CSV table of C-alpha atoms in Angstrom, one decimal:
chain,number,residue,atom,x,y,z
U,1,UNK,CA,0.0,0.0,0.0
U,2,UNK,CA,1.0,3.2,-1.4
U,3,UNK,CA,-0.4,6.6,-0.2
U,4,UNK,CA,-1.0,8.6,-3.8
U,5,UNK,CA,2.0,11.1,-2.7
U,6,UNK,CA,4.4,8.0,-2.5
U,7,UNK,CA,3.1,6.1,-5.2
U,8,UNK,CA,4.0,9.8,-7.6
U,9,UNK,CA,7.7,9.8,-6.2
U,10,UNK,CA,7.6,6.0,-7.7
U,11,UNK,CA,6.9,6.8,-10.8
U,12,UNK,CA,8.8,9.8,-11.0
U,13,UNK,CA,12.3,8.1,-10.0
U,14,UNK,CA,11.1,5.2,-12.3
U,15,UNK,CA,10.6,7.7,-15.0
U,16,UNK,CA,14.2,9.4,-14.4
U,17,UNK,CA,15.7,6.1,-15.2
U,18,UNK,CA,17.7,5.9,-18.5
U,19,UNK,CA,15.4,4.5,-21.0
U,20,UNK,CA,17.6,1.6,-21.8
U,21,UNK,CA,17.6,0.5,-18.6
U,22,UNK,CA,16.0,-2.7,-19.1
U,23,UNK,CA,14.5,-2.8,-15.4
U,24,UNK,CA,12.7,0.6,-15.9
U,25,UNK,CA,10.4,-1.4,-18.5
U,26,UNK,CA,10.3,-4.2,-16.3
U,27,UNK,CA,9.5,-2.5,-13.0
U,28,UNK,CA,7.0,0.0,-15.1
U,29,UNK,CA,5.2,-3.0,-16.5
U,30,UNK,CA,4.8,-4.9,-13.1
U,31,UNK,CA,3.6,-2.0,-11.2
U,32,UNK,CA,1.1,-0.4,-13.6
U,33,UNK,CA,-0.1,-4.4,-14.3
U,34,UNK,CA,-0.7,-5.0,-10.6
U,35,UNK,CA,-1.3,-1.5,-9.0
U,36,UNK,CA,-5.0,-0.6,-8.0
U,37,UNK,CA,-6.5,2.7,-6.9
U,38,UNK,CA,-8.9,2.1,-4.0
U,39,UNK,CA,-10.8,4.6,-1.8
U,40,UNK,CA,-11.4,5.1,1.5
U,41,UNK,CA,-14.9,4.3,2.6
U,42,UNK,CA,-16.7,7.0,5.3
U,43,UNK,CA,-15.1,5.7,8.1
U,44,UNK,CA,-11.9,6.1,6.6
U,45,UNK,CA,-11.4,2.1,5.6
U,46,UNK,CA,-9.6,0.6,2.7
U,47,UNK,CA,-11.7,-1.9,0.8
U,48,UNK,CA,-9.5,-4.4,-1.0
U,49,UNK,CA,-10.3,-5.5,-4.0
U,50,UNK,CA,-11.6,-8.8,-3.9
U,51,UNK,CA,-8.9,-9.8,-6.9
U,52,UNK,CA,-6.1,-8.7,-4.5
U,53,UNK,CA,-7.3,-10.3,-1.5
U,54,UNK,CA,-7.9,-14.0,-3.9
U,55,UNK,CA,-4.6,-13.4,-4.2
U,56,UNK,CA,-3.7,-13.1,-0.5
U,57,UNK,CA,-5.7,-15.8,0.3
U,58,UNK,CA,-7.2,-12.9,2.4
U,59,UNK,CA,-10.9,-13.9,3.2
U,60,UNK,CA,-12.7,-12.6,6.4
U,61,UNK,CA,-10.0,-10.9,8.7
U,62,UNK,CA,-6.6,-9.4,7.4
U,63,UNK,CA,-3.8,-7.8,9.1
U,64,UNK,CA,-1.7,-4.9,8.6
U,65,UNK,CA,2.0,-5.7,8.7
U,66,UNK,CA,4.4,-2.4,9.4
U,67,UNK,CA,7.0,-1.1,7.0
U,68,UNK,CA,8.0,2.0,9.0
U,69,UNK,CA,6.8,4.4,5.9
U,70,UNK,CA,4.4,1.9,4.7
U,71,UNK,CA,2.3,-1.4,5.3
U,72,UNK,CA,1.8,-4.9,3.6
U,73,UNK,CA,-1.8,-6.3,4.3
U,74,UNK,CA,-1.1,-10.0,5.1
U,75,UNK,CA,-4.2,-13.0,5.6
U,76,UNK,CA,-3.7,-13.3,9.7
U,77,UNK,CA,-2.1,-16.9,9.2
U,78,UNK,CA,0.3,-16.0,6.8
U,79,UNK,CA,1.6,-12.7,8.3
């Protein structure tokens, strides 16, 4: 999880990346394949797209695993 202001600084040092840097295409393709834009809800929750949490084998509860300037959101048995 990305706030948006974190997720532009991404891009941005992607983009300043030589162009024939092979891992710029690779890191550019990865992200914008499996990157999502979510909202909050009105109490301020994230709803996680129910692709994304398949993938997590995230089904009823999830947990939020610290990063220090980010999080991971982990099914509880697997975190």
């Amino acid at each position: 999880m990305l706030p948006p202001k974190e997720m532009a600084e991404l891009m941005a040092s992607l983009d300043a990346m030589p162009n024939d840097d092979r891992n710029k295409t690779v890191l550019k393709r990865i992200i914008g394949a499996e990157s999502t834009q979510v909202a909050l809800d009105g109490a301020g929750r994230i709803c996680v797209p129910e692709e994304m949490a398949r993938a997590a084998d995230i089904e009823n509860e999830a947990v939020l695993v610290g990063l220090l300037d980010r999080f991971e959101i982990w099914d509880p048995v697997r975190g």
